[in-house]
Structures are given as structure tokens and as C-alpha cells.
mmCIF file of C-alpha atoms in Angstrom:
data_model
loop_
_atom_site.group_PDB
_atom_site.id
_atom_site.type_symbol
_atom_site.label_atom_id
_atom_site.label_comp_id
_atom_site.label_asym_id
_atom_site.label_seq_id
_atom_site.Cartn_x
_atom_site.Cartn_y
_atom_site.Cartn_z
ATOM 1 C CA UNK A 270 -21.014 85.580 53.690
ATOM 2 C CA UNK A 271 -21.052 84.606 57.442
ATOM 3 C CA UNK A 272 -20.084 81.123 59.015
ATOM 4 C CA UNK A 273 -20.194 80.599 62.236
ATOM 5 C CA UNK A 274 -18.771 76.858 63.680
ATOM 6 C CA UNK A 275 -19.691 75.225 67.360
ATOM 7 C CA UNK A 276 -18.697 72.547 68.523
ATOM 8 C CA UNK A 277 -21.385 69.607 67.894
ATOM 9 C CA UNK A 278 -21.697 67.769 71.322
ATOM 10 C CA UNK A 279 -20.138 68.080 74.839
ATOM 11 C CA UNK A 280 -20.310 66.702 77.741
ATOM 12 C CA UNK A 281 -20.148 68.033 81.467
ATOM 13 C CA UNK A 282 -20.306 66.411 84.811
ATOM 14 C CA UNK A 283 -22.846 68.353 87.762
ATOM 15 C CA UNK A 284 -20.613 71.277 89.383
ATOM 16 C CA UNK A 285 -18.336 71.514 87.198
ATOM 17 C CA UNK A 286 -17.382 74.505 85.044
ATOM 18 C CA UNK A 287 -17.905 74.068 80.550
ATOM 19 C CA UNK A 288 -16.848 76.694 78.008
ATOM 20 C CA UNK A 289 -18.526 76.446 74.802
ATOM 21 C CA UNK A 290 -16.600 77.912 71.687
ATOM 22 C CA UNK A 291 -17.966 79.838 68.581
ATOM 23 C CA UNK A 292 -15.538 81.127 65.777
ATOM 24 C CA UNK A 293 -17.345 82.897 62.866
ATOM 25 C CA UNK A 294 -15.861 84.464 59.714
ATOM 26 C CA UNK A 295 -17.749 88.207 59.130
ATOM 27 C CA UNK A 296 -16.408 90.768 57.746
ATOM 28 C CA UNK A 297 -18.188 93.332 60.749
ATOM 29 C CA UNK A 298 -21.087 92.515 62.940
ATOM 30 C CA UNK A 299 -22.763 95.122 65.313
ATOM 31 C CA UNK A 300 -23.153 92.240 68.135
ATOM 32 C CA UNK A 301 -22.889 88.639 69.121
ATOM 33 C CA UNK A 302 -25.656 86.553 70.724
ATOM 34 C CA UNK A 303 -25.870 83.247 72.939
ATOM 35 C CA UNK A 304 -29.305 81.696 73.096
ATOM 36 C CA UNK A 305 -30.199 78.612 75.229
ATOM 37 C CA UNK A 306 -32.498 75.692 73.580
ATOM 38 C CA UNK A 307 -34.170 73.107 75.523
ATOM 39 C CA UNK A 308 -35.411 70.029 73.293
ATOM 40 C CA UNK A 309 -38.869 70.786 71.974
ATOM 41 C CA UNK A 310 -38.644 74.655 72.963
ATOM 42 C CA UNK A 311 -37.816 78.055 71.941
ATOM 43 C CA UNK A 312 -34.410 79.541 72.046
ATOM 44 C CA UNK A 313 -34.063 82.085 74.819
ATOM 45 C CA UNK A 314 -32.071 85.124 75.473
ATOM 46 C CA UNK A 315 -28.608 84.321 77.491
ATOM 47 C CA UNK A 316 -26.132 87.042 76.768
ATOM 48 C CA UNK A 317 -24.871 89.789 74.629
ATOM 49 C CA UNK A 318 -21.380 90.919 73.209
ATOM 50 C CA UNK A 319 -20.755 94.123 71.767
ATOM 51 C CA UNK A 320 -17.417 95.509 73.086
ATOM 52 C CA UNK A 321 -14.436 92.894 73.241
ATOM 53 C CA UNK A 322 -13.702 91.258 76.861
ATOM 54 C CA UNK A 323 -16.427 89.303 79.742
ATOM 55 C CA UNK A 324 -19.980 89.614 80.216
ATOM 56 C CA UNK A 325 -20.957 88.165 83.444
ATOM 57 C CA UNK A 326 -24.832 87.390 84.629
ATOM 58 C CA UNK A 327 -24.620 84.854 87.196
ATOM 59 C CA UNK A 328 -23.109 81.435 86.251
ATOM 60 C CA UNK A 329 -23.101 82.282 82.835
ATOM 61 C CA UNK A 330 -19.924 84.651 81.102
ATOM 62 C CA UNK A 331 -19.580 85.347 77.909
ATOM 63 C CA UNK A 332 -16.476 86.400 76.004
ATOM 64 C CA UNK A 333 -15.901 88.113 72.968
ATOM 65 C CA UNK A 334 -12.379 89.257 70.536
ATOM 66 C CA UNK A 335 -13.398 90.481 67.637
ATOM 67 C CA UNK A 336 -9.856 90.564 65.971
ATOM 68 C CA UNK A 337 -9.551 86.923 66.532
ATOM 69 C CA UNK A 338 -13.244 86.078 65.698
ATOM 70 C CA UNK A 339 -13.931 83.988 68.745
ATOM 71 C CA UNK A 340 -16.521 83.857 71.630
ATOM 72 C CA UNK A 341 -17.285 81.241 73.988
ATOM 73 C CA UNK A 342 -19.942 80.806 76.950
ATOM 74 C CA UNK A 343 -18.708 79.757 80.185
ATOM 75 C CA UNK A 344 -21.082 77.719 82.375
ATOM 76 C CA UNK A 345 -20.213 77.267 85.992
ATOM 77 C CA UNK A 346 -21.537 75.530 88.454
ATOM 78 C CA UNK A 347 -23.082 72.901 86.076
ATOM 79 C CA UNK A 348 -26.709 71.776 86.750
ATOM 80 C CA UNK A 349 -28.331 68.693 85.292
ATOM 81 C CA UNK A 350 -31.049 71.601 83.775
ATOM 82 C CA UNK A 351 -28.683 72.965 82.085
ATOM 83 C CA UNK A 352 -28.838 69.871 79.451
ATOM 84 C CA UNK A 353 -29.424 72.030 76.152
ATOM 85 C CA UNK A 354 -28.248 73.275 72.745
ATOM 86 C CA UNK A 355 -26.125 76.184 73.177
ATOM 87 C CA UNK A 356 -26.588 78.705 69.800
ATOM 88 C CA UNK A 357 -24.176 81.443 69.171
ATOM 89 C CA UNK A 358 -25.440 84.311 66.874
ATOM 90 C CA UNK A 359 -24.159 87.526 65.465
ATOM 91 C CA UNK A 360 -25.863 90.122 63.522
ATOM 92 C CA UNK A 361 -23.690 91.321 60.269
ATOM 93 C CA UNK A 362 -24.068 95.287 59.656
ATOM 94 C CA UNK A 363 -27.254 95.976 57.792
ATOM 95 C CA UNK A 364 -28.643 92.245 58.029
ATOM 96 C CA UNK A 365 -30.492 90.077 60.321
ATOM 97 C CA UNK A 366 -29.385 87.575 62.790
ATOM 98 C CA UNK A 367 -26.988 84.925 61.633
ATOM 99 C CA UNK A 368 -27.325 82.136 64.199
ATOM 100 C CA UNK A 369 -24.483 79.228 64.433
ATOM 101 C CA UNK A 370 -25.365 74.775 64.220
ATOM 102 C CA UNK A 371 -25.741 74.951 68.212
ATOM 103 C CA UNK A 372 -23.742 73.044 70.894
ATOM 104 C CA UNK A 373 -25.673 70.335 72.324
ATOM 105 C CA UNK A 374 -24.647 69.805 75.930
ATOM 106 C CA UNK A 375 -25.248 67.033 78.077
ATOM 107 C CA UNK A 376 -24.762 67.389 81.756
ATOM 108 C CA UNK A 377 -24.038 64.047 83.942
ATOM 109 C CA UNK A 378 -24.686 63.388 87.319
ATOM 110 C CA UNK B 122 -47.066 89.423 80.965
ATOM 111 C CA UNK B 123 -47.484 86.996 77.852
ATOM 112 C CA UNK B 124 -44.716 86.511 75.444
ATOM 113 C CA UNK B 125 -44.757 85.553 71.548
ATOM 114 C CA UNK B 126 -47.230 83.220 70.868
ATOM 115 C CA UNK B 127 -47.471 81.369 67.795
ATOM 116 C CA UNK B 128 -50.124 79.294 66.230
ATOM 117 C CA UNK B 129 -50.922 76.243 65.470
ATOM 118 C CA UNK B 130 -48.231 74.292 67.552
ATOM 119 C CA UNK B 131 -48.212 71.298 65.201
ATOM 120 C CA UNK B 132 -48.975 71.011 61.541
ATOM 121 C CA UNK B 133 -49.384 68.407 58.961
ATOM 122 C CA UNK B 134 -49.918 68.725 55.837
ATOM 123 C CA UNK B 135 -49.115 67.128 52.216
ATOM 124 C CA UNK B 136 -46.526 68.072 49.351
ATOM 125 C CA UNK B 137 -47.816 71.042 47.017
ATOM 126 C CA UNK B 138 -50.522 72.645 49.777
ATOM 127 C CA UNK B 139 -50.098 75.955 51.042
ATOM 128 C CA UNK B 140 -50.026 76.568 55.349
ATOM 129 C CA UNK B 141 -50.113 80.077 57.081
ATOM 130 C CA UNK B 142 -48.482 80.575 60.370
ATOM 131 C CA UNK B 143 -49.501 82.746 62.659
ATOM 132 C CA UNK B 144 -47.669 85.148 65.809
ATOM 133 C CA UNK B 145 -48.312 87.635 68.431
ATOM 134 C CA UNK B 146 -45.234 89.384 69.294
ATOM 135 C CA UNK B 147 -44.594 90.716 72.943
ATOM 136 C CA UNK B 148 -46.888 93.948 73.653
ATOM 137 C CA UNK B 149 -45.089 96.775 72.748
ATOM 138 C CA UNK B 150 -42.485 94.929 70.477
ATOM 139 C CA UNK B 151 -43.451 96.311 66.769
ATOM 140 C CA UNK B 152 -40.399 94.246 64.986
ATOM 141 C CA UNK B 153 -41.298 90.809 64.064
ATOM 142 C CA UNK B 154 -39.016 87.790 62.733
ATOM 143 C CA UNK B 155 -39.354 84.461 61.100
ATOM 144 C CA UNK B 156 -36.737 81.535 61.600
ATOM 145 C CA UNK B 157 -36.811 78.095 60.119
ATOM 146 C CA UNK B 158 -35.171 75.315 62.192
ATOM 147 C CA UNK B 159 -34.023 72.017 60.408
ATOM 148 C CA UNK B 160 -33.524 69.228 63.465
ATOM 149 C CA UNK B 161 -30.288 69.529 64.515
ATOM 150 C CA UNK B 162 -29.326 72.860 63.211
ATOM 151 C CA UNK B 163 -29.639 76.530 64.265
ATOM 152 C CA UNK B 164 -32.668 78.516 63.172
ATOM 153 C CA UNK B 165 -32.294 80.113 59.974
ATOM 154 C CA UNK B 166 -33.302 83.954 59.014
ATOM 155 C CA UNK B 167 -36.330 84.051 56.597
ATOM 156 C CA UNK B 168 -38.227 87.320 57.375
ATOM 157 C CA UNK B 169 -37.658 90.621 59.458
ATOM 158 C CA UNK B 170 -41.089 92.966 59.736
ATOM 159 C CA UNK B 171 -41.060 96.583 61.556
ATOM 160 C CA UNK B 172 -43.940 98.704 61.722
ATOM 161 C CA UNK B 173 -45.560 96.878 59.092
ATOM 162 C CA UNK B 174 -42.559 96.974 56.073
ATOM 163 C CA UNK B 175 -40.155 94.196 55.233
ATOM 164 C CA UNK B 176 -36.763 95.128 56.386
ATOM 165 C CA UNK B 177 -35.312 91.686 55.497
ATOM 166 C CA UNK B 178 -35.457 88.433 53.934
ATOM 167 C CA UNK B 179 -33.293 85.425 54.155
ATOM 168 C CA UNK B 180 -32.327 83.296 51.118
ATOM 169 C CA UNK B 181 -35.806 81.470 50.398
ATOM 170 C CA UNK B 182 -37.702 80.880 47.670
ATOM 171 C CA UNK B 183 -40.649 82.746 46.647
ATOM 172 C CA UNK B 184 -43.035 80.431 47.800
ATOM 173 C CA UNK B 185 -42.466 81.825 51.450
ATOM 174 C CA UNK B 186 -44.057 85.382 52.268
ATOM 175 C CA UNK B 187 -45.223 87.122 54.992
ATOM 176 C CA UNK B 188 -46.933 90.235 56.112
ATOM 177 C CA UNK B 189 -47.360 92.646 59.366
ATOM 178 C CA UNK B 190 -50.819 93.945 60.676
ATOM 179 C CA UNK B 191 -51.724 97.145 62.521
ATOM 180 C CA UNK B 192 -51.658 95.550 65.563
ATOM 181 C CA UNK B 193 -47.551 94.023 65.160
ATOM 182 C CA UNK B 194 -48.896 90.180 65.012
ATOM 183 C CA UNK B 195 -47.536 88.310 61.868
ATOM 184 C CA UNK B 196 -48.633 85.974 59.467
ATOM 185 C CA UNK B 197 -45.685 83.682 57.290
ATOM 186 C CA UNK B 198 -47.184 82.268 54.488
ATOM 187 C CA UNK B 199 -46.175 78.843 52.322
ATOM 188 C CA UNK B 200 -47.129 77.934 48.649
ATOM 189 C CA UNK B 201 -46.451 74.607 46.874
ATOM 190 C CA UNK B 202 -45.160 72.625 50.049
ATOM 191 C CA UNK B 203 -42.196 70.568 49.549
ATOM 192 C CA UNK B 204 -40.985 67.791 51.537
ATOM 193 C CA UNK B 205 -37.850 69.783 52.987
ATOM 194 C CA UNK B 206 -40.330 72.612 54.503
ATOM 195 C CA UNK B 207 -40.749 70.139 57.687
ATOM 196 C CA UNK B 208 -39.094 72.304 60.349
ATOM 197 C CA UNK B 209 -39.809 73.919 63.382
ATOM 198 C CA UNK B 210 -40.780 77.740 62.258
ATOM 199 C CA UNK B 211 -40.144 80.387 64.759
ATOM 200 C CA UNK B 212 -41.162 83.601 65.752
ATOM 201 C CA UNK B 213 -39.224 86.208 67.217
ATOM 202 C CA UNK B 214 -40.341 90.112 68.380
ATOM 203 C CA UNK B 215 -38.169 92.599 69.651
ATOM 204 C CA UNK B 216 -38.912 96.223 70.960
ATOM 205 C CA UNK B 217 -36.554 98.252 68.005
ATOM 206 C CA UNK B 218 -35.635 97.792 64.455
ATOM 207 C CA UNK B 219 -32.047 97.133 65.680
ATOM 208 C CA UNK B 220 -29.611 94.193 65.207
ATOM 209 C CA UNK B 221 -28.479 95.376 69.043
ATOM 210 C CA UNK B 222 -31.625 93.941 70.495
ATOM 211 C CA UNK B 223 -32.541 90.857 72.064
ATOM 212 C CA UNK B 224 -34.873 88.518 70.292
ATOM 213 C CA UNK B 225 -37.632 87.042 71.954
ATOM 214 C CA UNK B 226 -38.792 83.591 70.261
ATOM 215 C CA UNK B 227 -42.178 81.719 70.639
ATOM 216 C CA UNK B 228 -42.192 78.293 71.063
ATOM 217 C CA UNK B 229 -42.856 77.995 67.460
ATOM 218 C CA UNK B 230 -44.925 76.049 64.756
ATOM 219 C CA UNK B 231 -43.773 72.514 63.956
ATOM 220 C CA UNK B 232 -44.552 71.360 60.108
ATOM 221 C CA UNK B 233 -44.520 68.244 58.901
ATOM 222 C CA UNK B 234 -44.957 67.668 55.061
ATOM 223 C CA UNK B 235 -46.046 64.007 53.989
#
């Protein structure tokens, strides 16, 4: 089976930069996800790792080694919108999407 | 351009009744998912539909089903409601049958069972 482990909470101050982690246990997976989730809303799209290394789309990065089965998100520039759960996700060959407990972040002024 | 819709937004009902949940993927998208989200926890896989045939299920009872119309929109069904079936149930659609692709989620149905 898959499991995939977030941190629970974290906490950021405005402007300043946050990495999230997600280590997962799969034996192969064709991609991972990251998905943003405002209270009371749907998750939406943020990035996507297929090949090991960065994926950069404006403040937010994603990273991904597969042979140490670890990704994180890197926020920069911190924004008090920014104040949501953080879900990591990967999608096992020949199954659906797994998705991880989520990261809930809170950013202070 | 209009994205997944789902409906109704809020739900209550009682222990042993049966609900139907409805969603209108993204024109164009023909794949269709369904996701249960406890409070607190990330959503969990129930259902994947493309072009009308199952091409997944997660590890749920028989109670939940769910079908595909002509047209890509999606119906999940629930029989004998239990307490633990309050969640948030959401739908995703995506343009491919492929685990490579980007879901797009509604803003989903939220169940409460009394």
C-alpha cells in the first residue's frame, strides 16, 4: 500500500519563505501532486512532479527524489492568503490518486 | 468558462437513508472522480469514471456506487447511511484517463448524517 506523511501544522510569518515536506512509501508512482485547500473549498491544482529535481511557477517550487521518497513545496514570499492546507498526492501505477493528511499553514502578520 | 459543479452544496439527512450526489465535470473533460474528505484529513479515492466505465474504486463498501452519463456529468450514490458518511464529497474531472493529469475539484457536497 501507499502512505504518504505531512507535517500537521506550521506556521509562517508575511515575506518570509516555508517548505512543506511530504515522504510517502510506494513502491512506483507515475507522478506527484500538490493541491492548495482553503477552509470550506475545493482543493486546487498547484504543481506537478514527474522527473526528479525543481518545478518552479512563480513563488511556488516544488521538489521531487524519487530514490529518497521525498517532496516538499516551497512558498516564498509568504502572503497572509496563503493561510491553507497544503495536500501532497501521488498516483501509484495503475491506480488512482493517493492524496496525503494535508499541511495546514498559518501565515502571521 | 465554468468548472465542476456539484450539487446540492449541503446535505442532511438521517442514519439508514440513501442520498445521490450529483457533478458536471469541466466541458470537454470525459474522466470523472469521487473523493470523500473526513475534517481534517486529505480526500480519499472512492470512484474513477471515463467515457462512461468504471476504471477504479477505492476501498468502500458496497453501499457507495456511482455511474457516468452520455454527457460526462456523474451521479455517486449512498445506501443505508451511517453516521461516519458525514464528509465533504468531492468531485474531480480531468481531460484524459491518465494518472499524469491534473484534477480539477468542485467545491463539493457536504453531508451530514444525524
Amino acid at each position: 500500500g501507499q502512505n504518504i506523511d505531512q507535517p500537521t501544522e506550521m506556521t509562517a510569518t508575511e515575506g518570509a519563505i516555508v517548505q512543506i515536506n511530504c515522504t510517502y512509501q510506494t513502491s512506483g508512482f507515475n507522478g506527484l501532486f500538490w493541491y492548495q485547500q482553503h477552509a470550506g473549498e475545493a482543493p486546487t491544482f498547484l504543481s506537478y512532479n514527474v522527473l526528479d529535481g525543481l518545478e518552479e511557477k512563480g513563488r511556488f517550487s516544488s521538489f521531487l527524489s524519487r530514490s529518497k521518497g521525498y517532496s516538499y513545496l516551497l512558498l516564498k514570499e509568504l502572503q497572509m492568503k496563503d493561510s491553507a492546507s497544503y495536500l501532497c498526492a501521488v498516483t501509484p501505477y495503475g491506480q488512482n490518486f493517493v492524496f496525503g493528511p494535508g499541511t495546514r499553514l498559518s501565515v502571521l502578520p | 468558462d465554468a468548472g465542476v459543479t456539484q450539487s446540492p452544496t449541503h446535505l442532511i439527512k438521517t442514519r439508514g437513508q440513501h442520498v445521490t450526489l450529483r457533478c458536471s465535470p469541466i466541458s470537454g473533460h470525459k474522466s470523472v472522480s469521487w473523493y470523500q474528505q473526513v475534517l481534517g484529513q486529505g480526500p480519499q479515492f472512492i470512484f474513477q469514471y471515463y467515457e462512461k466505465e468504471e476504471r477504479g474504486r477505492g476501498n468502500f463498501p458496497d453501499r457507495f456506487s456511482a455511474r457516468q452519463f452520455p454527457n460526462y456529468s456523474s451521479e455517486l450514490n449512498v445506501n443505508a447511511l451511517l453516521l461516519g458518511d458525514s464528509a465533504l464529497y468531492l468531485c474531480a474531472s480531468s481531460s484524459l484517463d491518465s494518472s499524469n493529469q491534473p484534477q480539477h475539484f468542485g467545491d463539493g457536497t457536504r453531508l451530514s448524517i444525524l
